[in-house]
Amino acid sequence: MHEASYIGEDYIVIKALENGVTIIGLTRGKDTKFHHTEKLDKGEVMVVQFTEHTSAMKIRGQAEIVHRYGSVNSGKVSNDKNS
Ligand code: TRP
């Protein structure tokens, strides 16, 4: 691996736990803009990486996100009886 060009080649697994989960790719650099949107239905899995063009992702809806640091669930706030 070349330190200077390393932008995080690790894979991230996103599993939709409901229909219509949205993964939004945000641009790398000074501006932070949406540049890609991907919709997943319940049970669908997407395996992704950060790239030269994408430095952040926003995930809407209930999903399980697994990465090298562990896993996290989106779309449900624990202790929130209304969710
Ligand atoms: N365009 C920003 C960048 O490349 C995107 C970003 C990455 C960001 N991490 C962030 C925006 C944390 C807000 C907070 O740095």
mmCIF file of C-alpha atoms and ligand atoms in Angstrom:
data_model
loop_
_atom_site.group_PDB
_atom_site.id
_atom_site.type_symbol
_atom_site.label_atom_id
_atom_site.label_comp_id
_atom_site.label_asym_id
_atom_site.label_seq_id
_atom_site.Cartn_x
_atom_site.Cartn_y
_atom_site.Cartn_z
ATOM 1 C CA MET A 1 0.000 0.000 0.000
ATOM 2 C CA HIS A 2 1.290 3.474 -0.874
ATOM 3 C CA GLU A 3 0.654 5.771 2.082
ATOM 4 C CA ALA A 4 0.177 8.896 -0.019
ATOM 5 C CA SER A 5 -2.539 7.420 -2.178
ATOM 6 C CA TYR A 6 -4.369 5.536 0.551
ATOM 7 C CA ILE A 7 -7.985 6.649 0.744
ATOM 8 C CA GLY A 8 -9.433 3.684 2.555
ATOM 9 C CA GLU A 9 -9.802 0.651 0.338
ATOM 10 C CA ASP A 10 -11.669 -1.290 3.009
ATOM 11 C CA TYR A 11 -15.023 -2.641 2.041
ATOM 12 C CA ILE A 12 -18.208 -1.695 3.832
ATOM 13 C CA VAL A 13 -21.237 -3.958 3.745
ATOM 14 C CA ILE A 14 -24.670 -2.398 3.861
ATOM 15 C CA LYS A 15 -27.701 -4.642 4.295
ATOM 16 C CA ALA A 16 -31.163 -3.136 3.933
ATOM 17 C CA LEU A 17 -33.567 -4.107 6.708
ATOM 18 C CA GLU A 18 -36.524 -2.428 5.011
ATOM 19 C CA ASN A 19 -37.529 -1.405 1.486
ATOM 20 C CA GLY A 20 -36.247 1.879 0.092
ATOM 21 C CA VAL A 21 -32.992 2.201 2.018
ATOM 22 C CA THR A 22 -30.915 4.909 0.342
ATOM 23 C CA ILE A 23 -27.144 5.128 0.171
ATOM 24 C CA ILE A 24 -25.919 8.570 -0.845
ATOM 25 C CA GLY A 25 -22.308 9.146 -1.917
ATOM 26 C CA LEU A 26 -20.792 12.505 -0.940
ATOM 27 C CA THR A 27 -17.940 14.074 -2.868
ATOM 28 C CA ARG A 28 -14.357 14.175 -1.656
ATOM 29 C CA GLY A 29 -12.722 17.596 -1.415
ATOM 30 C CA LYS A 30 -13.656 21.116 -0.396
ATOM 31 C CA ASP A 31 -17.281 20.815 -1.479
ATOM 32 C CA THR A 32 -19.551 18.188 -0.005
ATOM 33 C CA LYS A 33 -22.226 17.312 -2.525
ATOM 34 C CA PHE A 34 -24.426 14.345 -3.285
ATOM 35 C CA HIS A 35 -23.077 12.642 -6.420
ATOM 36 C CA HIS A 36 -24.654 9.214 -6.305
ATOM 37 C CA THR A 37 -27.792 7.668 -4.886
ATOM 38 C CA GLU A 38 -28.472 3.965 -4.610
ATOM 39 C CA LYS A 39 -31.735 2.370 -3.439
ATOM 40 C CA LEU A 40 -31.876 -1.009 -1.752
ATOM 41 C CA ASP A 41 -34.902 -3.122 -0.963
ATOM 42 C CA LYS A 42 -35.250 -5.286 2.124
ATOM 43 C CA GLY A 43 -32.639 -8.035 2.217
ATOM 44 C CA GLU A 44 -30.475 -6.518 -0.508
ATOM 45 C CA VAL A 45 -26.802 -6.102 0.279
ATOM 46 C CA MET A 46 -24.362 -3.670 -1.216
ATOM 47 C CA VAL A 47 -20.588 -3.927 -0.777
ATOM 48 C CA VAL A 48 -18.892 -0.542 -1.195
ATOM 49 C CA GLN A 49 -15.622 1.336 -0.800
ATOM 50 C CA PHE A 50 -14.606 4.945 -0.411
ATOM 51 C CA THR A 51 -12.831 6.202 -3.505
ATOM 52 C CA GLU A 52 -11.059 9.172 -5.005
ATOM 53 C CA HIS A 53 -14.524 10.659 -5.636
ATOM 54 C CA THR A 54 -16.392 9.581 -2.512
ATOM 55 C CA SER A 55 -15.242 10.411 0.992
ATOM 56 C CA ALA A 56 -18.481 10.091 2.908
ATOM 57 C CA MET A 57 -21.773 8.259 2.647
ATOM 58 C CA LYS A 58 -25.136 8.964 4.093
ATOM 59 C CA ILE A 59 -27.537 6.107 4.699
ATOM 60 C CA ARG A 60 -31.255 6.648 5.083
ATOM 61 C CA GLY A 61 -33.595 4.018 6.415
ATOM 62 C CA GLN A 62 -33.122 0.874 8.411
ATOM 63 C CA ALA A 63 -29.914 -0.884 7.532
ATOM 64 C CA GLU A 64 -27.090 -2.856 9.057
ATOM 65 C CA ILE A 65 -23.669 -1.448 8.253
ATOM 66 C CA VAL A 66 -20.645 -3.665 8.791
ATOM 67 C CA HIS A 67 -17.089 -2.352 8.515
ATOM 68 C CA ARG A 68 -13.653 -2.970 10.014
ATOM 69 C CA TYR A 69 -14.544 -1.143 13.218
ATOM 70 C CA GLY A 70 -17.605 -3.268 13.865
ATOM 71 C CA SER A 71 -21.204 -2.796 12.932
ATOM 72 C CA VAL A 72 -23.929 -0.263 13.406
ATOM 73 C CA ASN A 73 -27.602 -0.052 12.567
ATOM 74 C CA SER A 74 -29.162 2.948 10.922
ATOM 75 C CA GLY A 75 -32.777 3.987 10.922
ATOM 76 C CA LYS A 76 -33.590 2.977 14.468
ATOM 77 C CA VAL A 77 -32.720 4.926 17.557
ATOM 78 C CA SER A 78 -32.305 2.639 20.559
ATOM 79 C CA ASN A 79 -34.518 3.549 23.529
ATOM 80 C CA ASP A 80 -36.889 5.317 21.184
ATOM 81 C CA LYS A 81 -40.241 3.608 21.676
ATOM 82 C CA ASN A 82 -41.673 5.322 18.590
ATOM 83 C CA SER A 83 -39.220 3.833 16.106
HETATM 84 N N1 TRP B 1 -16.126 16.769 1.025
HETATM 85 C C1 TRP B 1 -15.807 16.352 2.368
HETATM 86 C C2 TRP B 1 -14.347 15.908 2.420
HETATM 87 O O1 TRP B 1 -13.841 15.330 1.462
HETATM 88 C C3 TRP B 1 -16.729 15.251 2.762
HETATM 89 C C4 TRP B 1 -16.545 14.817 4.180
HETATM 90 C C5 TRP B 1 -15.723 13.817 4.611
HETATM 91 C C6 TRP B 1 -17.160 15.392 5.313
HETATM 92 N N2 TRP B 1 -15.820 13.719 5.961
HETATM 93 C C7 TRP B 1 -16.678 14.659 6.435
HETATM 94 C C8 TRP B 1 -18.087 16.431 5.540
HETATM 95 C C9 TRP B 1 -17.055 14.959 7.719
HETATM 96 C C10 TRP B 1 -18.472 16.712 6.832
HETATM 97 C C11 TRP B 1 -17.960 16.000 7.917
HETATM 98 O O2 TRP B 1 -13.714 16.107 3.462
#
